[in-house]
Tab-separated table of C-alpha atoms in Angstrom:
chain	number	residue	atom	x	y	z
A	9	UNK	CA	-83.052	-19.963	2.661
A	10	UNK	CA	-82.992	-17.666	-0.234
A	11	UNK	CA	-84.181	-14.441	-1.062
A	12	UNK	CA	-86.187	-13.606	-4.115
A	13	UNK	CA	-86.604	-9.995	-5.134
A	14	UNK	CA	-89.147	-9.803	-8.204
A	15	UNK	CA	-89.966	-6.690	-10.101
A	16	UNK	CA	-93.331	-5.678	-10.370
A	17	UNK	CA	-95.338	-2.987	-11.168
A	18	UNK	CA	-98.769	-0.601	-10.667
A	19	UNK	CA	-100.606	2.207	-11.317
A	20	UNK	CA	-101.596	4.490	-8.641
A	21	UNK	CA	-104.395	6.475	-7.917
A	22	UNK	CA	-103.798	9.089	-10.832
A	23	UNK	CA	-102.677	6.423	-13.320
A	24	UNK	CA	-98.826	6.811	-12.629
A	25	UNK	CA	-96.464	3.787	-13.113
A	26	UNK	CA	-94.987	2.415	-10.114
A	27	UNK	CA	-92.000	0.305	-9.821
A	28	UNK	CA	-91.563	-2.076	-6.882
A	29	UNK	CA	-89.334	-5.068	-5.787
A	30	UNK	CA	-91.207	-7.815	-3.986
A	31	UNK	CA	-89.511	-9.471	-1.637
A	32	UNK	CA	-89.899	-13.086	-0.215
A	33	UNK	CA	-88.200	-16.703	0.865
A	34	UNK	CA	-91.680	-18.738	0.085
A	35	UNK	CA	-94.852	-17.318	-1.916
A	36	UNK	CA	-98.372	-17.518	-0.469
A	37	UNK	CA	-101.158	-15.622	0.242
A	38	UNK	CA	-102.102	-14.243	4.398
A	39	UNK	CA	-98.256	-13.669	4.909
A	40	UNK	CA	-97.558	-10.785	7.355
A	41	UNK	CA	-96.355	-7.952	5.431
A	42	UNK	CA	-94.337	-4.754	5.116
A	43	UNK	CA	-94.385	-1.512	2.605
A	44	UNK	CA	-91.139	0.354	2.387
A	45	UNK	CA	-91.809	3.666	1.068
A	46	UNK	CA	-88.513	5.790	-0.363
A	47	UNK	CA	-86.981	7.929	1.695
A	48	UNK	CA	-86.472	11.307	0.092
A	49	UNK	CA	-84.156	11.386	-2.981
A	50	UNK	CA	-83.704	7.410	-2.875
A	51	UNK	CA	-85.016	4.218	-4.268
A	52	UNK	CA	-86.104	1.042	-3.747
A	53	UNK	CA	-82.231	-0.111	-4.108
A	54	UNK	CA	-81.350	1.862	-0.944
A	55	UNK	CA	-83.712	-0.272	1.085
A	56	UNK	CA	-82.412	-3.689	0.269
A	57	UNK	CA	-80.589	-4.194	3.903
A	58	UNK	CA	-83.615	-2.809	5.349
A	59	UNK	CA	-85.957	-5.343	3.392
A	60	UNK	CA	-83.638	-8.213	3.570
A	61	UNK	CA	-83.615	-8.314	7.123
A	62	UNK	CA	-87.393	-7.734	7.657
A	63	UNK	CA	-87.337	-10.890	5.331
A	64	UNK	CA	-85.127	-13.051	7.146
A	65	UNK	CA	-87.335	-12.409	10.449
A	66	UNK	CA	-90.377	-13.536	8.836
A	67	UNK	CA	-92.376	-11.107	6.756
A	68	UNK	CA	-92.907	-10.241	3.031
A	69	UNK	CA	-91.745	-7.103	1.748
A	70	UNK	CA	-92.812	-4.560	-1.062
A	71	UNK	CA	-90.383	-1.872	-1.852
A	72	UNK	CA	-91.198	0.823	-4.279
A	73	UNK	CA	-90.087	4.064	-6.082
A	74	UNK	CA	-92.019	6.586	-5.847
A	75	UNK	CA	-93.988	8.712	-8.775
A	76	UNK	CA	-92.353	12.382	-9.564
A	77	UNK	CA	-88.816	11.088	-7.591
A	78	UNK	CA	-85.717	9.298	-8.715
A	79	UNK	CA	-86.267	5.431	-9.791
A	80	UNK	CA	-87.659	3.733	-12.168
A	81	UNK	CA	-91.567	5.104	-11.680
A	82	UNK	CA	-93.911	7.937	-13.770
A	83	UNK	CA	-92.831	11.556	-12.904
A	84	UNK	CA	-90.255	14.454	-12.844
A	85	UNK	CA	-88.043	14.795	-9.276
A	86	UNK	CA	-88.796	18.538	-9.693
A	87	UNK	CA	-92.619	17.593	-9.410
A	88	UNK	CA	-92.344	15.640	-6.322
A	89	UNK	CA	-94.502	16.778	-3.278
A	90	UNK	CA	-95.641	15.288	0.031
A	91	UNK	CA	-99.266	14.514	-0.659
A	92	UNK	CA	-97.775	12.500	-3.935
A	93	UNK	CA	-95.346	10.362	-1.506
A	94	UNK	CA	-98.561	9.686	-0.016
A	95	UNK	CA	-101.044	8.759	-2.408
A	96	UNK	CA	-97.861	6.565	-3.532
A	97	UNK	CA	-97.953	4.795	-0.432
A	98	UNK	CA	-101.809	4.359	-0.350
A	99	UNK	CA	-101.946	3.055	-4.159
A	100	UNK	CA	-99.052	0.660	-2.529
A	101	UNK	CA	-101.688	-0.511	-0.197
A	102	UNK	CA	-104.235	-1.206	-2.535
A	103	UNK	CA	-101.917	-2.745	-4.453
A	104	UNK	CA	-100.512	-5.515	-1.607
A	105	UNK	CA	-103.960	-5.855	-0.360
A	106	UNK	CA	-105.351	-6.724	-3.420
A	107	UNK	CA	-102.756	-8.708	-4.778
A	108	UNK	CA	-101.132	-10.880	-2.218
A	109	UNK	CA	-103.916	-11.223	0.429
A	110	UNK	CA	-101.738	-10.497	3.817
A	111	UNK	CA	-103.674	-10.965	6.773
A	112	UNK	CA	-101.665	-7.575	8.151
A	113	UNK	CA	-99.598	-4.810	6.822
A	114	UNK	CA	-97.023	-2.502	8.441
A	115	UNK	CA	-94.684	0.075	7.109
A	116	UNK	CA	-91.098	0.614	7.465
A	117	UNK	CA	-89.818	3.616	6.716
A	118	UNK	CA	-86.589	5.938	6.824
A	119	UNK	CA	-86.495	9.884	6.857
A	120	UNK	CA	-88.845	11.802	5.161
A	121	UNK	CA	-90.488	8.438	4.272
A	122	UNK	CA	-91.852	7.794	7.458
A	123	UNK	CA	-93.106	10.879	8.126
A	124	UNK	CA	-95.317	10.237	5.386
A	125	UNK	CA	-96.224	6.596	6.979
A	126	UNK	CA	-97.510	8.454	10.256
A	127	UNK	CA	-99.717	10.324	7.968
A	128	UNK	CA	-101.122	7.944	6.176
A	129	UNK	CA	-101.582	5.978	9.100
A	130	UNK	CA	-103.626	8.230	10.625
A	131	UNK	CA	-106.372	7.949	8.341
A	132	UNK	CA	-106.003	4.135	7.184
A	133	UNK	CA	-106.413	1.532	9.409
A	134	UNK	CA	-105.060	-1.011	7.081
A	135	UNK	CA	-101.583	0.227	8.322
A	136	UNK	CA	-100.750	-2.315	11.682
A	137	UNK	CA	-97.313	-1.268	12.589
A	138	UNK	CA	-94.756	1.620	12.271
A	139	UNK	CA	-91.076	1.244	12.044
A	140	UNK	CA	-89.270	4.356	11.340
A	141	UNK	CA	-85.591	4.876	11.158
A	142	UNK	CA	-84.038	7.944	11.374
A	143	UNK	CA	-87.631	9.744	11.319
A	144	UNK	CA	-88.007	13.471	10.419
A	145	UNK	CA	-90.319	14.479	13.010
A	146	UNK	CA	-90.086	18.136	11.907
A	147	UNK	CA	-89.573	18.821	8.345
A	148	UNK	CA	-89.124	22.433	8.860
A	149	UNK	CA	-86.321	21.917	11.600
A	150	UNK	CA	-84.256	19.022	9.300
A	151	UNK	CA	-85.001	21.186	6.128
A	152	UNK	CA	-83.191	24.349	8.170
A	153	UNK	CA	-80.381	21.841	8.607
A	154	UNK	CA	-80.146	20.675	5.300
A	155	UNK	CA	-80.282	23.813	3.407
A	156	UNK	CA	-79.017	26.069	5.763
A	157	UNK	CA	-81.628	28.695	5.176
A	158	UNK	CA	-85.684	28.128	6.883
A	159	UNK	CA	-87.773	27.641	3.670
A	160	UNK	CA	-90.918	26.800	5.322
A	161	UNK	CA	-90.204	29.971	7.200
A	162	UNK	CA	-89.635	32.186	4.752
A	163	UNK	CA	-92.712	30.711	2.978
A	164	UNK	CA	-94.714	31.047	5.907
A	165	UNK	CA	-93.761	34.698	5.849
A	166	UNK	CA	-94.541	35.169	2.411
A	167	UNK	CA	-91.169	36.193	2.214
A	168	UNK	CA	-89.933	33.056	0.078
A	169	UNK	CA	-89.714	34.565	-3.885
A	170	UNK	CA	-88.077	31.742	-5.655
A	171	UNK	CA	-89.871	29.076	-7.529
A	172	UNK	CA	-87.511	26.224	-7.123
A	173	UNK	CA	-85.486	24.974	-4.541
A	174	UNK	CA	-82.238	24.439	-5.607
A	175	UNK	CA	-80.437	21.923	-3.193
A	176	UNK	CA	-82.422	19.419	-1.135
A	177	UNK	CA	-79.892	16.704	-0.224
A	178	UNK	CA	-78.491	17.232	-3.802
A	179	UNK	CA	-82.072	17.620	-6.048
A	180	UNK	CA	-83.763	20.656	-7.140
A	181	UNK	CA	-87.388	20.429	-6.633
A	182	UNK	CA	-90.243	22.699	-6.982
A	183	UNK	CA	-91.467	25.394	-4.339
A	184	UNK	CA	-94.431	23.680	-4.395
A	185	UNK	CA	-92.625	20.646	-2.325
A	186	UNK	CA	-92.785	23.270	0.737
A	187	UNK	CA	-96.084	24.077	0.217
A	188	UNK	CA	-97.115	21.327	-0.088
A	189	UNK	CA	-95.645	20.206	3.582
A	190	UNK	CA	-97.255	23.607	5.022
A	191	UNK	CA	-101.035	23.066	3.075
A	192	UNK	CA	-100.865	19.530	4.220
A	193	UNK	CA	-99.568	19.465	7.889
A	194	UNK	CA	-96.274	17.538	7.333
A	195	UNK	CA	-94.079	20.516	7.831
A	196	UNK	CA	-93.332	21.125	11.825
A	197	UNK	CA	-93.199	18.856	14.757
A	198	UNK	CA	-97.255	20.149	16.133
A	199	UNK	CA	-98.568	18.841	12.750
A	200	UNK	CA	-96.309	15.752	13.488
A	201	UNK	CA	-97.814	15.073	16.723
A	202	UNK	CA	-101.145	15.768	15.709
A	203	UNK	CA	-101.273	12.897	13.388
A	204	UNK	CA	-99.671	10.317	15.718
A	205	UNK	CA	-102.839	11.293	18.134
A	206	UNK	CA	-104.922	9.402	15.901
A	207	UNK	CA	-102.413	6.969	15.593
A	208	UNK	CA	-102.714	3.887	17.699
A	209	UNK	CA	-101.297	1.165	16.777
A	210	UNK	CA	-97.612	-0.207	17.789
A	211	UNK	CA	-94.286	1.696	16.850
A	212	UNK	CA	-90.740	1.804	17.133
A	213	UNK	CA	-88.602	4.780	16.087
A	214	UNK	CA	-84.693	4.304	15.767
A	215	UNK	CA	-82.596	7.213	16.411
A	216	UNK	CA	-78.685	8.118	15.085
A	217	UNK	CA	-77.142	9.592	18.093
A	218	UNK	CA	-75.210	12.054	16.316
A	219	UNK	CA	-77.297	12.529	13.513
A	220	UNK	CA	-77.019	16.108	12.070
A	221	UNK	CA	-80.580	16.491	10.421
A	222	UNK	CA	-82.578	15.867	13.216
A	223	UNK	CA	-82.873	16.690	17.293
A	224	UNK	CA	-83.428	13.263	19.283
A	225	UNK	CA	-85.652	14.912	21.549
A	226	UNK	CA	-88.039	15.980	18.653
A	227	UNK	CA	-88.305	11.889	18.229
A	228	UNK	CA	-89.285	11.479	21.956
A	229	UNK	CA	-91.737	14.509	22.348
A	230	UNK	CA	-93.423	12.991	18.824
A	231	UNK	CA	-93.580	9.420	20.406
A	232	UNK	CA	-95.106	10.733	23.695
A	233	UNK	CA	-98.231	11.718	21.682
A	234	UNK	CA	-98.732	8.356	20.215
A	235	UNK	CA	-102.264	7.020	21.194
A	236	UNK	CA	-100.547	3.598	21.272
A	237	UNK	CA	-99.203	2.246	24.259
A	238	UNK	CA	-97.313	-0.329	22.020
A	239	UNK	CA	-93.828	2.241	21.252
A	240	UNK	CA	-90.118	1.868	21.499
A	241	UNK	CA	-87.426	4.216	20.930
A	242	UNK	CA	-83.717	2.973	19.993
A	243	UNK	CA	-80.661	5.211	19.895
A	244	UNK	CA	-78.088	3.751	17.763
A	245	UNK	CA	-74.563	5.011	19.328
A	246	UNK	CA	-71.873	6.694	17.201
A	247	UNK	CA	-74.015	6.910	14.173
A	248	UNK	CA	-74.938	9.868	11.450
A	249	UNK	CA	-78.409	10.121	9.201
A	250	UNK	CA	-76.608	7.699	6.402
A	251	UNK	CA	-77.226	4.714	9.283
A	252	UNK	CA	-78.112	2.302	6.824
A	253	UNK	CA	-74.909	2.433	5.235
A	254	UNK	CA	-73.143	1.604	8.406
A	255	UNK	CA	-72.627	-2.066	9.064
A	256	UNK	CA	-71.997	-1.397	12.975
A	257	UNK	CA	-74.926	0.290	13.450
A	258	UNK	CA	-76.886	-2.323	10.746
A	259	UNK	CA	-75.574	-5.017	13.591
A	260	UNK	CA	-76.500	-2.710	16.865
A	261	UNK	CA	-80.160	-2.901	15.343
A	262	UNK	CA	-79.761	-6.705	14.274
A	263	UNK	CA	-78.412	-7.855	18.108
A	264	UNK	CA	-81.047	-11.345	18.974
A	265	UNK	CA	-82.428	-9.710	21.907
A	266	UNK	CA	-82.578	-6.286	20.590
A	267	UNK	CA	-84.517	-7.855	16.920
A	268	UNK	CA	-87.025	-10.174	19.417
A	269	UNK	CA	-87.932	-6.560	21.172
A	270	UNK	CA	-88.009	-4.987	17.885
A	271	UNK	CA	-89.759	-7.200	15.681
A	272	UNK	CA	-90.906	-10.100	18.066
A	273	UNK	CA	-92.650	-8.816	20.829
A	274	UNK	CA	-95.163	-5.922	19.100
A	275	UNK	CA	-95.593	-7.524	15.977
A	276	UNK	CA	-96.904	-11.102	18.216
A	277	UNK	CA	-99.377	-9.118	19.239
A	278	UNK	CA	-100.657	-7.756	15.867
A	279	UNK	CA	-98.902	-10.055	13.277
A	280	UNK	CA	-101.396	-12.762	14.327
A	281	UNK	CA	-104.823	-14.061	12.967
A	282	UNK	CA	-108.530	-11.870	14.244
């Protein structure tokens, strides 16, 4: 059957366009449904595999750019924070709640986008189901890899002096983006686990085993703290951050038995009428 992708769009909570694809084989209201929030310093484009599949197994997707980032929505890259990414996401709910009806919502996510999932999830119940893929558990630690120097650090230490920061997987963005992550509680793995306490609902974290940006074992410790009982964890073999753009790991993921576990057997038990 075929996939339609139509563009929509929405204001958020301070009045700031969003731009979203909406995803779907047949239209109707009460269809299960999934928000794909950007992962840091991408679009909605970059999440078409991701969407297409979650498509093909049954739900309706709503992919979105987020304000102050790269895309197509309101707002300078420089501008972008984490407490934006997540009013973005909540607006996004309002949005899909409002508009299409679903009788349950869940949010995929990859990166830095799912780290701002767990926190939104742990103050809105709305959210039913978490799948992250290559999740930042601990900014701080995957920032340190990225740039090469410990920004949140230096911050912490009020040793940071510069009011940009010039190189985040190729953007410049303000210092406020740290900040942000330190004022907020997105920025180390304790904050991390503190908001999947309050989370407890089912999730399932996918792991690149050689991926350079973030330790495995920060992905495990975070999972442990999970109030749900409902939780996988999938290492995909031979595989670097950029998973998405490899087809071999796409089909690891995609295996029948591996998609029922992944998207059969915890969503049956949610992805159902109350």
């Amino acid at each position: 059957m075929k996939i339609t992708s139509k563009i929509i769009s929405y204001p958020n909570r301070l009045n700031k366009n969003i731009v979203a694809y909406y995803d779907y084989i047949e239209q109707g209201f009460d269809k299960p449904f999934f928000i794909i929030p950007p992962a840091y310093g991408e679009t909605k484009k970059d999440s078409l595999k991701l969407s297409y599949f979650l498509v093909k197994n049954g739900f309706h997707v709503l992919r979105y750019d987020a304000t102050f980032h790269v895309g197509e929505s309101d707002g300078d890259m420089l501008e972008s924070d984490f407490e934006k990414m997540k009013e973005d996401l909540l607006s996004t709910l309002d949005f899909v709640e409002q508009e299409f009806k679903p009788h349950v919502i869940g949010i995929a996510g990859t990166s830095l986008g799912i780290r701002v999932a767990i926190k939104a999830a742990s103050h809105d119940k709305r959210i039913r189901f978490l799948l992250g893929i290559v999740p930042i558990m601990d900014v701080r630690s995957s920032l340190r890899a990225i740039y090469h120097e410990d920004v949140i650090g230096e911050i912490l230490a009020g040793n940071y002096k510069g009011k940009t920061i010039d190189d985040i997987m190729g953007f410049e963005v303000s210092v406020g983006f740290a900040l942000s992550a330190i004022e907020h509680k997105y920025h180390d793995l304790e904050s991390t686990q503190e908001d999947l306490r309050a989370v407890d609902i089912p999730i399932a974290l996918i792991s690149a085993e050689n991926d350079p940006w973030i330790n495995s074992a920060d992905i495990k410790k975070a999972l442990e703290s999970v109030a749900s009982k409902e939780k996988q964890f999938i290492v995909v073999p031979n595989t670097i951050h950029q998973i998405n753009e490899n087809p071999e790991a796409v089909l690891f993921v995609m295996q029948p038995g591996r998609r029922k576990s992944l998207l059969g057997k915890i969503p049956e038990q949610i992805f159902t009428h109350q």
